[in-house]
Amino acid sequence: MSGALVIGGGPAGLMAADALLSAGHAVMLADSKPSLGRKLLMAGKSGLNLTKAEPLSEFLTRYGAAAPALRPMLSAFPPEEVMHWAEGLGQSLFTGSTGRVFPHGMKASPLLRAWLARLDGMGLERHVRWRWTGWDEKGTGAVSMETPDGALRLTPDVTVLALGGASWARLGSDGQWAGIFRDAGLPVTPFAPANAGLCVDWSAHMKAQFGAPLKGVAFHAGDLVSRGEAVISARGLEGGGLYPLSPALREGAALTVDLCPDVELATLTKRLSRPRGKQSLSNHLRKVVTLSPASRALLMECARPLPEDPATLAALLKALPVPHSGLRPIDEAISVAGGVPFAALDAGLMLKARPGVFVAGEMLDWEAPTGGYLLTGCLATGLWAGRAAAERLSRG
């Protein structure tokens, strides 16, 4: 075949196809699943968080160690451009109180339908149930695909790989491509869970709190701090307030919870020092410090018996240790760390060892918390790789 082959029908792959088609090139897109955008649709079930409306300098900090490598891509497709792009597909948007941006309809399906209609109108040739099985062993650079009609060998001028990470395998991101890369001598940083729940072995006393949210608290792990909500579950803790701590928790950092993040330690100590008369310590605590039932239950679970000394108790409320046994498994994680290192790629996200082959999306070795950062990162790297592939085609 001549033209471009995009393998992977998620946000990064679709954006790469969009860039190539917009540049006037023929594009064939292949995906292993029966339909495209399955992980995008799943993410949109609870409300499609497209991006986060905040300055790019702050936005970039959410990508940790990968921020310098991602800066060009995110600068070329920052949050405001993501919003313009979605509006161009007929989606009216709103920005929530935390800066998160959503379609008014909340779901991903209207955006995906409009996007696929646009791509089809531009001439996209798409195939489903086509699984990439590697490159031709003879060293010709041909791409091998397994299709419902049998094995197929393609020789595109450029290829964009957007095969996802290794979380939510049932939706297509099974990470099997990593074995193909390693067999071909290409580097892959091992996968690890990101944006994952935390395993906590609760006592039977916590059963009444399962499903209850922890609100108005701050989570600390290593050098990372996150204000947000987490839910107490039968298996531990999960939720957007906890997910930004994944890098530290994955490395075995201890978790502490500030149950009173808006109250200074000295003020808290002063309140707890008030005379309590014949009241029990737990009743005194309930009267002088405002804690939700879930926060009180967590305190008793992790710190009983409570210290009598006001200063010691105040310090405990400001940094409650929560014993844990690490993150949930990769396939339960929303995303992963690990993938193709940026050092193996040129400035256009092309593999240095495989000219004409570009990589985008969650295949790359980066991670970010939920809140619009994941989707924006996938869209931005897909657009960047697609434009670089289009430029290579234009040069012949």
mmCIF file of C-alpha atoms in Angstrom:
data_model
loop_
_atom_site.group_PDB
_atom_site.id
_atom_site.type_symbol
_atom_site.label_atom_id
_atom_site.label_comp_id
_atom_site.label_asym_id
_atom_site.label_seq_id
_atom_site.Cartn_x
_atom_site.Cartn_y
_atom_site.Cartn_z
ATOM 1 C CA MET A 1 0.000 0.000 0.000
ATOM 2 C CA SER A 2 1.067 3.605 -0.459
ATOM 3 C CA GLY A 3 0.304 6.336 2.014
ATOM 4 C CA ALA A 4 -0.053 6.017 5.774
ATOM 5 C CA LEU A 5 -1.091 3.192 8.068
ATOM 6 C CA VAL A 6 -2.362 4.068 11.549
ATOM 7 C CA ILE A 7 -2.652 1.136 13.958
ATOM 8 C CA GLY A 8 -4.918 1.836 16.915
ATOM 9 C CA GLY A 9 -8.329 3.498 16.885
ATOM 10 C CA GLY A 10 -8.236 5.389 20.168
ATOM 11 C CA PRO A 11 -7.852 9.174 20.596
ATOM 12 C CA ALA A 12 -4.143 9.207 19.638
ATOM 13 C CA GLY A 13 -4.627 7.065 16.544
ATOM 14 C CA LEU A 14 -7.675 8.983 15.376
ATOM 15 C CA MET A 15 -5.872 12.285 15.859
ATOM 16 C CA ALA A 16 -2.862 11.021 13.891
ATOM 17 C CA ALA A 17 -5.207 9.936 11.084
ATOM 18 C CA ASP A 18 -6.888 13.351 11.206
ATOM 19 C CA ALA A 19 -3.538 15.127 10.812
ATOM 20 C CA LEU A 20 -2.490 12.917 7.893
ATOM 21 C CA LEU A 21 -5.820 13.275 6.096
ATOM 22 C CA SER A 22 -5.798 17.044 6.661
ATOM 23 C CA ALA A 23 -2.419 17.139 4.917
ATOM 24 C CA GLY A 24 -3.933 15.382 1.882
ATOM 25 C CA HIS A 25 -2.549 11.876 2.389
ATOM 26 C CA ALA A 26 -4.327 8.555 2.021
ATOM 27 C CA VAL A 27 -4.793 6.833 5.391
ATOM 28 C CA MET A 28 -5.709 3.296 6.375
ATOM 29 C CA LEU A 29 -6.595 2.807 10.048
ATOM 30 C CA ALA A 30 -6.671 -0.621 11.707
ATOM 31 C CA ASP A 31 -7.867 -1.654 15.144
ATOM 32 C CA SER A 32 -7.994 -5.062 16.822
ATOM 33 C CA LYS A 33 -11.440 -4.544 18.363
ATOM 34 C CA PRO A 34 -14.844 -4.720 16.607
ATOM 35 C CA SER A 35 -15.287 -0.935 16.947
ATOM 36 C CA LEU A 36 -13.157 2.162 17.485
ATOM 37 C CA GLY A 37 -12.646 4.329 20.540
ATOM 38 C CA ARG A 38 -13.723 1.779 23.136
ATOM 39 C CA LYS A 39 -11.612 3.150 25.983
ATOM 40 C CA LEU A 40 -12.727 6.688 25.134
ATOM 41 C CA LEU A 41 -16.358 5.599 25.368
ATOM 42 C CA MET A 42 -15.741 3.867 28.695
ATOM 43 C CA ALA A 43 -13.994 6.964 30.065
ATOM 44 C CA GLY A 44 -17.000 9.036 29.039
ATOM 45 C CA LYS A 45 -19.494 6.905 30.939
ATOM 46 C CA SER A 46 -19.034 8.988 34.065
ATOM 47 C CA GLY A 47 -18.609 12.233 32.122
ATOM 48 C CA LEU A 48 -16.056 12.875 29.387
ATOM 49 C CA ASN A 49 -13.369 15.075 30.910
ATOM 50 C CA LEU A 50 -11.716 16.506 27.794
ATOM 51 C CA THR A 51 -9.075 18.709 29.370
ATOM 52 C CA LYS A 52 -8.351 21.127 32.230
ATOM 53 C CA ALA A 53 -8.704 24.869 31.768
ATOM 54 C CA GLU A 54 -5.511 26.158 33.358
ATOM 55 C CA PRO A 55 -2.333 27.922 32.208
ATOM 56 C CA LEU A 56 0.003 25.731 30.189
ATOM 57 C CA SER A 57 2.841 26.258 32.686
ATOM 58 C CA GLU A 58 0.699 24.726 35.439
ATOM 59 C CA PHE A 59 -0.799 22.124 33.104
ATOM 60 C CA LEU A 60 2.657 20.802 32.204
ATOM 61 C CA THR A 61 3.588 20.154 35.830
ATOM 62 C CA ARG A 62 1.025 17.332 35.922
ATOM 63 C CA TYR A 63 3.208 15.228 33.623
ATOM 64 C CA GLY A 64 6.091 14.900 36.061
ATOM 65 C CA ALA A 65 9.396 13.736 34.639
ATOM 66 C CA ALA A 66 7.957 13.505 31.101
ATOM 67 C CA ALA A 67 6.959 17.187 31.009
ATOM 68 C CA PRO A 68 10.093 18.395 29.139
ATOM 69 C CA ALA A 69 9.606 15.764 26.418
ATOM 70 C CA LEU A 70 5.888 16.498 26.117
ATOM 71 C CA ARG A 71 6.209 20.279 26.195
ATOM 72 C CA PRO A 72 6.371 20.740 22.378
ATOM 73 C CA MET A 73 3.301 18.541 21.798
ATOM 74 C CA LEU A 74 1.232 20.120 24.570
ATOM 75 C CA SER A 75 2.310 23.610 23.498
ATOM 76 C CA ALA A 76 1.082 22.858 19.984
ATOM 77 C CA PHE A 77 -2.230 21.483 21.286
ATOM 78 C CA PRO A 78 -2.880 23.092 24.684
ATOM 79 C CA PRO A 79 -6.181 22.949 26.591
ATOM 80 C CA GLU A 80 -7.731 25.872 24.710
ATOM 81 C CA GLU A 81 -7.010 24.169 21.382
ATOM 82 C CA VAL A 82 -8.569 20.940 22.664
ATOM 83 C CA MET A 83 -11.696 22.939 23.442
ATOM 84 C CA HIS A 84 -11.736 24.576 19.998
ATOM 85 C CA TRP A 85 -11.286 21.170 18.370
ATOM 86 C CA ALA A 86 -14.222 19.637 20.279
ATOM 87 C CA GLU A 87 -16.413 22.639 19.518
ATOM 88 C CA GLY A 88 -15.481 22.223 15.854
ATOM 89 C CA LEU A 89 -17.016 18.756 16.080
ATOM 90 C CA GLY A 90 -20.292 20.282 17.246
ATOM 91 C CA GLN A 91 -19.781 19.736 20.974
ATOM 92 C CA SER A 92 -20.853 22.536 23.305
ATOM 93 C CA LEU A 93 -18.643 22.594 26.400
ATOM 94 C CA PHE A 94 -18.714 23.821 29.961
ATOM 95 C CA THR A 95 -15.992 24.294 32.540
ATOM 96 C CA GLY A 96 -16.646 23.023 36.059
ATOM 97 C CA SER A 97 -15.692 24.747 39.287
ATOM 98 C CA THR A 98 -12.370 22.870 39.386
ATOM 99 C CA GLY A 99 -11.460 23.839 35.804
ATOM 100 C CA ARG A 100 -12.329 20.492 34.270
ATOM 101 C CA VAL A 101 -13.882 20.762 30.816
ATOM 102 C CA PHE A 102 -16.795 18.570 29.718
ATOM 103 C CA PRO A 103 -19.265 18.390 26.819
ATOM 104 C CA HIS A 104 -22.721 19.513 27.925
ATOM 105 C CA GLY A 105 -24.009 16.060 27.031
ATOM 106 C CA MET A 106 -21.236 14.589 29.254
ATOM 107 C CA LYS A 107 -20.884 11.461 27.099
ATOM 108 C CA ALA A 108 -18.136 10.560 24.629
ATOM 109 C CA SER A 109 -20.359 8.937 22.014
ATOM 110 C CA PRO A 110 -21.615 12.152 20.308
ATOM 111 C CA LEU A 111 -18.055 13.447 19.944
ATOM 112 C CA LEU A 112 -16.766 10.105 18.643
ATOM 113 C CA ARG A 113 -19.605 9.818 16.096
ATOM 114 C CA ALA A 114 -18.969 13.339 14.821
ATOM 115 C CA TRP A 115 -15.227 12.726 14.642
ATOM 116 C CA LEU A 116 -15.560 9.459 12.718
ATOM 117 C CA ALA A 117 -18.029 11.108 10.319
ATOM 118 C CA ARG A 118 -15.463 13.861 9.704
ATOM 119 C CA LEU A 119 -12.669 11.337 9.097
ATOM 120 C CA ASP A 120 -14.835 9.199 6.830
ATOM 121 C CA GLY A 121 -15.720 12.303 4.834
ATOM 122 C CA MET A 122 -12.011 12.996 4.392
ATOM 123 C CA GLY A 123 -11.499 9.525 2.930
ATOM 124 C CA LEU A 124 -10.340 7.450 5.887
ATOM 125 C CA GLU A 125 -10.200 3.724 5.152
ATOM 126 C CA ARG A 126 -10.822 1.889 8.398
ATOM 127 C CA HIS A 127 -10.708 -1.753 9.364
ATOM 128 C CA VAL A 128 -11.646 -3.456 12.624
ATOM 129 C CA ARG A 129 -10.621 -6.854 13.986
ATOM 130 C CA TRP A 130 -7.198 -6.308 12.429
ATOM 131 C CA ARG A 131 -4.423 -7.085 14.913
ATOM 132 C CA TRP A 132 -0.838 -6.001 14.366
ATOM 133 C CA THR A 133 1.537 -8.956 14.774
ATOM 134 C CA GLY A 134 4.841 -7.248 14.000
ATOM 135 C CA TRP A 135 7.185 -6.513 11.156
ATOM 136 C CA ASP A 136 8.286 -8.781 8.332
ATOM 137 C CA GLU A 137 11.055 -11.028 9.623
ATOM 138 C CA LYS A 138 12.984 -10.581 6.356
ATOM 139 C CA GLY A 139 13.775 -7.018 7.335
ATOM 140 C CA THR A 140 11.769 -5.383 4.567
ATOM 141 C CA GLY A 141 9.843 -3.193 6.993
ATOM 142 C CA ALA A 142 6.526 -4.663 5.902
ATOM 143 C CA VAL A 143 3.786 -4.718 8.520
ATOM 144 C CA SER A 144 2.094 -8.008 9.392
ATOM 145 C CA MET A 145 -1.586 -8.023 10.320
ATOM 146 C CA GLU A 146 -3.925 -10.789 11.403
ATOM 147 C CA THR A 147 -7.388 -10.160 9.935
ATOM 148 C CA PRO A 148 -10.682 -12.078 9.790
ATOM 149 C CA ASP A 149 -9.640 -13.118 6.285
ATOM 150 C CA GLY A 150 -6.212 -14.341 7.360
ATOM 151 C CA ALA A 151 -2.714 -12.925 7.551
ATOM 152 C CA LEU A 152 -1.992 -9.747 5.621
ATOM 153 C CA ARG A 153 1.273 -8.042 4.712
ATOM 154 C CA LEU A 154 1.272 -4.266 4.174
ATOM 155 C CA THR A 155 4.037 -1.927 3.035
ATOM 156 C CA PRO A 156 2.926 1.601 4.006
ATOM 157 C CA ASP A 157 5.139 4.607 3.380
ATOM 158 C CA VAL A 158 4.717 5.611 7.033
ATOM 159 C CA THR A 159 3.167 3.898 10.041
ATOM 160 C CA VAL A 160 1.791 5.481 13.204
ATOM 161 C CA LEU A 161 1.475 3.093 16.144
ATOM 162 C CA ALA A 162 -1.095 4.132 18.763
ATOM 163 C CA LEU A 163 -1.772 0.836 20.510
ATOM 164 C CA GLY A 164 -2.331 2.128 24.036
ATOM 165 C CA GLY A 165 -0.729 1.011 27.267
ATOM 166 C CA ALA A 166 -1.541 -2.102 29.250
ATOM 167 C CA SER A 167 -4.628 -1.206 31.299
ATOM 168 C CA TRP A 168 -8.212 -2.196 30.544
ATOM 169 C CA ALA A 169 -7.149 -5.008 28.212
ATOM 170 C CA ARG A 170 -10.764 -5.857 27.394
ATOM 171 C CA LEU A 171 -11.042 -2.474 25.677
ATOM 172 C CA GLY A 172 -7.972 -3.040 23.504
ATOM 173 C CA SER A 173 -4.996 -1.776 25.521
ATOM 174 C CA ASP A 174 -3.447 -5.145 26.297
ATOM 175 C CA GLY A 175 0.216 -4.135 25.984
ATOM 176 C CA GLN A 176 1.074 -7.114 23.765
ATOM 177 C CA TRP A 177 2.918 -4.814 21.400
ATOM 178 C CA ALA A 178 5.692 -4.524 24.021
ATOM 179 C CA GLY A 179 6.755 -8.112 23.289
ATOM 180 C CA ILE A 180 6.938 -7.335 19.569
ATOM 181 C CA PHE A 181 9.114 -4.306 20.314
ATOM 182 C CA ARG A 182 11.479 -6.256 22.542
ATOM 183 C CA ASP A 183 11.773 -9.063 19.990
ATOM 184 C CA ALA A 184 12.767 -6.423 17.453
ATOM 185 C CA GLY A 185 15.417 -5.036 19.797
ATOM 186 C CA LEU A 186 13.460 -1.872 20.601
ATOM 187 C CA PRO A 187 13.479 -0.512 24.169
ATOM 188 C CA VAL A 188 10.332 -0.572 26.303
ATOM 189 C CA THR A 189 10.183 0.669 29.890
ATOM 190 C CA PRO A 190 8.237 -1.938 31.923
ATOM 191 C CA PHE A 191 4.593 -1.101 32.554
ATOM 192 C CA ALA A 192 3.358 -0.166 36.019
ATOM 193 C CA PRO A 193 -0.097 0.890 37.239
ATOM 194 C CA ALA A 194 -1.008 4.581 37.339
ATOM 195 C CA ASN A 195 -4.241 6.228 38.451
ATOM 196 C CA ALA A 196 -4.989 3.068 40.364
ATOM 197 C CA GLY A 197 -6.770 2.241 43.582
ATOM 198 C CA LEU A 198 -4.784 1.529 46.745
ATOM 199 C CA CYS A 199 -4.941 -1.801 48.575
ATOM 200 C CA VAL A 200 -5.816 -1.420 52.258
ATOM 201 C CA ASP A 201 -6.638 -4.360 54.521
ATOM 202 C CA TRP A 202 -9.506 -2.926 56.584
ATOM 203 C CA SER A 203 -10.811 -4.384 59.804
ATOM 204 C CA ALA A 204 -14.453 -5.499 59.980
ATOM 205 C CA HIS A 205 -15.323 -2.155 61.616
ATOM 206 C CA MET A 206 -14.849 -0.353 58.283
ATOM 207 C CA LYS A 207 -17.495 -2.341 56.431
ATOM 208 C CA ALA A 208 -20.156 0.249 57.279
ATOM 209 C CA GLN A 209 -18.052 2.867 55.431
ATOM 210 C CA PHE A 210 -17.676 0.986 52.148
ATOM 211 C CA GLY A 211 -18.802 3.317 49.381
ATOM 212 C CA ALA A 212 -18.454 6.413 51.568
ATOM 213 C CA PRO A 213 -16.426 9.318 50.182
ATOM 214 C CA LEU A 214 -13.527 10.957 51.990
ATOM 215 C CA LYS A 215 -14.025 14.661 51.294
ATOM 216 C CA GLY A 216 -12.263 17.783 52.451
ATOM 217 C CA VAL A 217 -8.980 15.993 53.129
ATOM 218 C CA ALA A 218 -5.469 16.101 51.671
ATOM 219 C CA PHE A 219 -3.493 13.006 50.707
ATOM 220 C CA HIS A 220 0.310 12.903 51.050
ATOM 221 C CA ALA A 221 2.819 10.358 49.699
ATOM 222 C CA GLY A 222 6.505 11.117 49.325
ATOM 223 C CA ASP A 223 6.803 14.655 47.959
ATOM 224 C CA LEU A 224 3.332 14.535 46.391
ATOM 225 C CA VAL A 225 0.194 16.158 47.806
ATOM 226 C CA SER A 226 -3.336 15.954 46.458
ATOM 227 C CA ARG A 227 -6.561 17.629 47.524
ATOM 228 C CA GLY A 228 -9.571 15.718 46.302
ATOM 229 C CA GLU A 229 -12.056 12.983 46.999
ATOM 230 C CA ALA A 230 -11.441 9.277 47.460
ATOM 231 C CA VAL A 231 -13.889 6.490 48.182
ATOM 232 C CA ILE A 232 -13.504 3.857 50.875
ATOM 233 C CA SER A 233 -14.051 0.476 49.208
ATOM 234 C CA ALA A 234 -13.902 -3.125 50.330
ATOM 235 C CA ARG A 235 -10.427 -3.360 48.796
ATOM 236 C CA GLY A 236 -9.027 -0.050 50.003
ATOM 237 C CA LEU A 237 -9.167 3.492 48.648
ATOM 238 C CA GLU A 238 -9.813 4.760 45.143
ATOM 239 C CA GLY A 239 -10.668 7.999 43.420
ATOM 240 C CA GLY A 240 -9.358 11.119 41.763
ATOM 241 C CA GLY A 241 -8.007 12.597 44.975
ATOM 242 C CA LEU A 242 -5.684 9.644 45.404
ATOM 243 C CA TYR A 243 -4.625 9.007 41.798
ATOM 244 C CA PRO A 244 -2.044 11.832 41.526
ATOM 245 C CA LEU A 245 -0.033 10.049 44.233
ATOM 246 C CA SER A 246 0.374 6.904 42.105
ATOM 247 C CA PRO A 247 4.060 7.546 41.238
ATOM 248 C CA ALA A 248 5.060 7.722 44.910
ATOM 249 C CA LEU A 249 2.738 4.965 46.129
ATOM 250 C CA ARG A 250 3.998 2.692 43.356
ATOM 251 C CA GLU A 251 7.495 3.094 44.796
ATOM 252 C CA GLY A 252 6.300 2.080 48.248
ATOM 253 C CA ALA A 253 5.884 5.541 49.819
ATOM 254 C CA ALA A 254 3.793 5.764 52.970
ATOM 255 C CA LEU A 255 0.355 7.379 52.733
ATOM 256 C CA THR A 256 -0.752 9.987 55.241
ATOM 257 C CA VAL A 257 -4.031 11.876 55.252
ATOM 258 C CA ASP A 258 -4.528 15.400 56.536
ATOM 259 C CA LEU A 259 -8.064 15.253 57.898
ATOM 260 C CA CYS A 260 -8.131 19.018 58.540
ATOM 261 C CA PRO A 261 -6.150 20.584 55.680
ATOM 262 C CA ASP A 262 -7.699 24.024 56.134
ATOM 263 C CA VAL A 263 -6.847 24.265 59.830
ATOM 264 C CA GLU A 264 -3.326 25.088 61.034
ATOM 265 C CA LEU A 265 -1.667 22.709 63.465
ATOM 266 C CA ALA A 266 -1.477 25.368 66.195
ATOM 267 C CA THR A 267 -5.165 26.202 65.835
ATOM 268 C CA LEU A 268 -6.091 22.538 65.947
ATOM 269 C CA THR A 269 -3.980 21.997 69.061
ATOM 270 C CA LYS A 270 -5.665 24.963 70.756
ATOM 271 C CA ARG A 271 -9.117 23.582 70.010
ATOM 272 C CA LEU A 272 -8.238 20.154 71.338
ATOM 273 C CA SER A 273 -6.805 21.731 74.502
ATOM 274 C CA ARG A 274 -10.204 23.035 75.605
ATOM 275 C CA PRO A 275 -11.437 21.461 78.845
ATOM 276 C CA ARG A 276 -13.533 18.381 78.178
ATOM 277 C CA GLY A 277 -14.750 17.632 81.656
ATOM 278 C CA LYS A 278 -16.240 14.175 81.893
ATOM 279 C CA GLN A 279 -16.644 13.777 78.120
ATOM 280 C CA SER A 280 -14.888 10.898 76.442
ATOM 281 C CA LEU A 281 -12.049 11.839 74.150
ATOM 282 C CA SER A 282 -14.011 10.743 71.075
ATOM 283 C CA ASN A 283 -16.979 12.940 72.033
ATOM 284 C CA HIS A 284 -14.687 15.864 72.785
ATOM 285 C CA LEU A 285 -13.015 15.402 69.415
ATOM 286 C CA ARG A 286 -16.362 15.320 67.651
ATOM 287 C CA LYS A 287 -17.403 18.625 69.265
ATOM 288 C CA VAL A 288 -14.246 20.659 68.722
ATOM 289 C CA VAL A 289 -13.165 19.342 65.318
ATOM 290 C CA THR A 290 -15.448 18.993 62.305
ATOM 291 C CA LEU A 291 -14.872 15.570 60.766
ATOM 292 C CA SER A 292 -17.159 13.620 58.460
ATOM 293 C CA PRO A 293 -18.291 10.156 59.570
ATOM 294 C CA ALA A 294 -15.902 8.631 57.010
ATOM 295 C CA SER A 295 -12.961 10.684 58.325
ATOM 296 C CA ARG A 296 -13.786 9.754 61.926
ATOM 297 C CA ALA A 297 -13.974 6.084 60.954
ATOM 298 C CA LEU A 298 -10.611 6.305 59.195
ATOM 299 C CA LEU A 299 -9.056 7.967 62.236
ATOM 300 C CA MET A 300 -10.319 5.259 64.581
ATOM 301 C CA GLU A 301 -9.297 2.517 62.144
ATOM 302 C CA CYS A 302 -5.722 3.729 61.814
ATOM 303 C CA ALA A 303 -4.955 5.378 65.161
ATOM 304 C CA ARG A 304 -6.981 3.749 67.923
ATOM 305 C CA PRO A 305 -6.440 4.220 70.845
ATOM 306 C CA LEU A 306 -6.245 7.960 70.292
ATOM 307 C CA PRO A 307 -3.540 9.872 72.169
ATOM 308 C CA GLU A 308 -4.750 11.999 75.081
ATOM 309 C CA ASP A 309 -2.201 14.768 74.549
ATOM 310 C CA PRO A 310 -3.786 17.583 72.448
ATOM 311 C CA ALA A 311 -0.606 18.360 70.515
ATOM 312 C CA THR A 312 -0.006 14.707 69.671
ATOM 313 C CA LEU A 313 -3.624 14.223 68.621
ATOM 314 C CA ALA A 314 -3.545 17.385 66.494
ATOM 315 C CA ALA A 315 -0.391 16.164 64.738
ATOM 316 C CA LEU A 316 -2.129 12.851 64.087
ATOM 317 C CA LEU A 317 -5.140 14.590 62.540
ATOM 318 C CA LYS A 318 -2.763 16.517 60.273
ATOM 319 C CA ALA A 319 -0.838 13.401 59.167
ATOM 320 C CA LEU A 320 -2.793 10.206 59.767
ATOM 321 C CA PRO A 321 -0.755 7.177 58.583
ATOM 322 C CA VAL A 322 -2.832 4.755 56.495
ATOM 323 C CA PRO A 323 -1.095 1.361 56.136
ATOM 324 C CA HIS A 324 -1.382 -0.066 52.622
ATOM 325 C CA SER A 325 -0.001 -2.846 50.448
ATOM 326 C CA GLY A 326 0.466 -0.945 47.196
ATOM 327 C CA LEU A 327 -1.573 -0.172 44.110
ATOM 328 C CA ARG A 328 -4.190 -2.379 42.501
ATOM 329 C CA PRO A 329 -3.071 -4.512 39.490
ATOM 330 C CA ILE A 330 -2.381 -2.932 36.111
ATOM 331 C CA ASP A 331 -5.552 -4.162 34.436
ATOM 332 C CA GLU A 332 -7.618 -2.389 37.111
ATOM 333 C CA ALA A 333 -5.698 0.857 36.641
ATOM 334 C CA ILE A 334 -7.048 3.710 34.540
ATOM 335 C CA SER A 335 -3.660 4.158 32.883
ATOM 336 C CA VAL A 336 -0.060 2.994 33.109
ATOM 337 C CA ALA A 337 3.455 4.295 33.453
ATOM 338 C CA GLY A 338 6.077 2.806 31.175
ATOM 339 C CA GLY A 339 6.209 2.300 27.431
ATOM 340 C CA VAL A 340 8.465 3.513 24.641
ATOM 341 C CA PRO A 341 11.106 5.879 26.104
ATOM 342 C CA PHE A 342 11.453 9.264 24.461
ATOM 343 C CA ALA A 343 15.167 8.607 24.038
ATOM 344 C CA ALA A 344 14.273 5.993 21.403
ATOM 345 C CA LEU A 345 12.382 8.614 19.346
ATOM 346 C CA ASP A 346 13.319 11.651 17.335
ATOM 347 C CA ALA A 347 11.687 15.062 17.737
ATOM 348 C CA GLY A 348 8.729 13.933 15.586
ATOM 349 C CA LEU A 349 8.087 10.804 17.710
ATOM 350 C CA MET A 350 9.599 8.571 15.024
ATOM 351 C CA LEU A 351 11.542 5.512 16.138
ATOM 352 C CA LYS A 352 15.225 6.195 15.521
ATOM 353 C CA ALA A 353 15.797 2.515 14.772
ATOM 354 C CA ARG A 354 12.777 2.252 12.426
ATOM 355 C CA PRO A 355 12.558 5.223 10.062
ATOM 356 C CA GLY A 356 8.983 5.870 8.996
ATOM 357 C CA VAL A 357 7.449 4.356 12.154
ATOM 358 C CA PHE A 358 5.940 6.830 14.635
ATOM 359 C CA VAL A 359 4.579 6.237 18.144
ATOM 360 C CA ALA A 360 1.840 8.149 19.979
ATOM 361 C CA GLY A 361 -0.521 8.106 22.934
ATOM 362 C CA GLU A 362 -0.202 5.788 25.921
ATOM 363 C CA MET A 363 2.441 3.706 24.144
ATOM 364 C CA LEU A 364 4.864 6.450 25.142
ATOM 365 C CA ASP A 365 6.534 6.411 28.549
ATOM 366 C CA TRP A 366 4.597 9.128 30.382
ATOM 367 C CA GLU A 367 1.871 9.326 32.967
ATOM 368 C CA ALA A 368 -0.504 11.962 34.276
ATOM 369 C CA PRO A 369 -3.398 12.099 36.717
ATOM 370 C CA THR A 370 -7.016 12.004 35.663
ATOM 371 C CA GLY A 371 -8.752 15.330 35.206
ATOM 372 C CA GLY A 372 -8.298 15.861 31.458
ATOM 373 C CA TYR A 373 -4.527 15.406 31.399
ATOM 374 C CA LEU A 374 -4.566 11.846 30.046
ATOM 375 C CA LEU A 375 -6.867 12.585 27.129
ATOM 376 C CA THR A 376 -5.110 15.837 26.237
ATOM 377 C CA GLY A 377 -1.760 14.025 26.264
ATOM 378 C CA CYS A 378 -3.061 11.340 23.915
ATOM 379 C CA LEU A 379 -4.619 13.860 21.529
ATOM 380 C CA ALA A 380 -1.525 16.072 21.512
ATOM 381 C CA THR A 381 0.965 13.275 20.855
ATOM 382 C CA GLY A 382 -1.302 11.762 18.205
ATOM 383 C CA LEU A 383 -1.535 15.096 16.408
ATOM 384 C CA TRP A 384 2.230 15.631 16.678
ATOM 385 C CA ALA A 385 3.098 12.171 15.331
ATOM 386 C CA GLY A 386 0.507 12.496 12.559
ATOM 387 C CA ARG A 387 1.885 15.853 11.444
ATOM 388 C CA ALA A 388 5.458 14.531 11.503
ATOM 389 C CA ALA A 389 4.404 11.488 9.480
ATOM 390 C CA ALA A 390 2.587 13.752 7.007
ATOM 391 C CA GLU A 391 5.706 15.907 6.629
ATOM 392 C CA ARG A 392 7.787 12.801 5.913
ATOM 393 C CA LEU A 393 5.306 11.722 3.246
ATOM 394 C CA SER A 394 5.325 15.161 1.686
ATOM 395 C CA ARG A 395 9.109 15.005 1.436
ATOM 396 C CA GLY A 396 8.727 11.755 -0.484
#
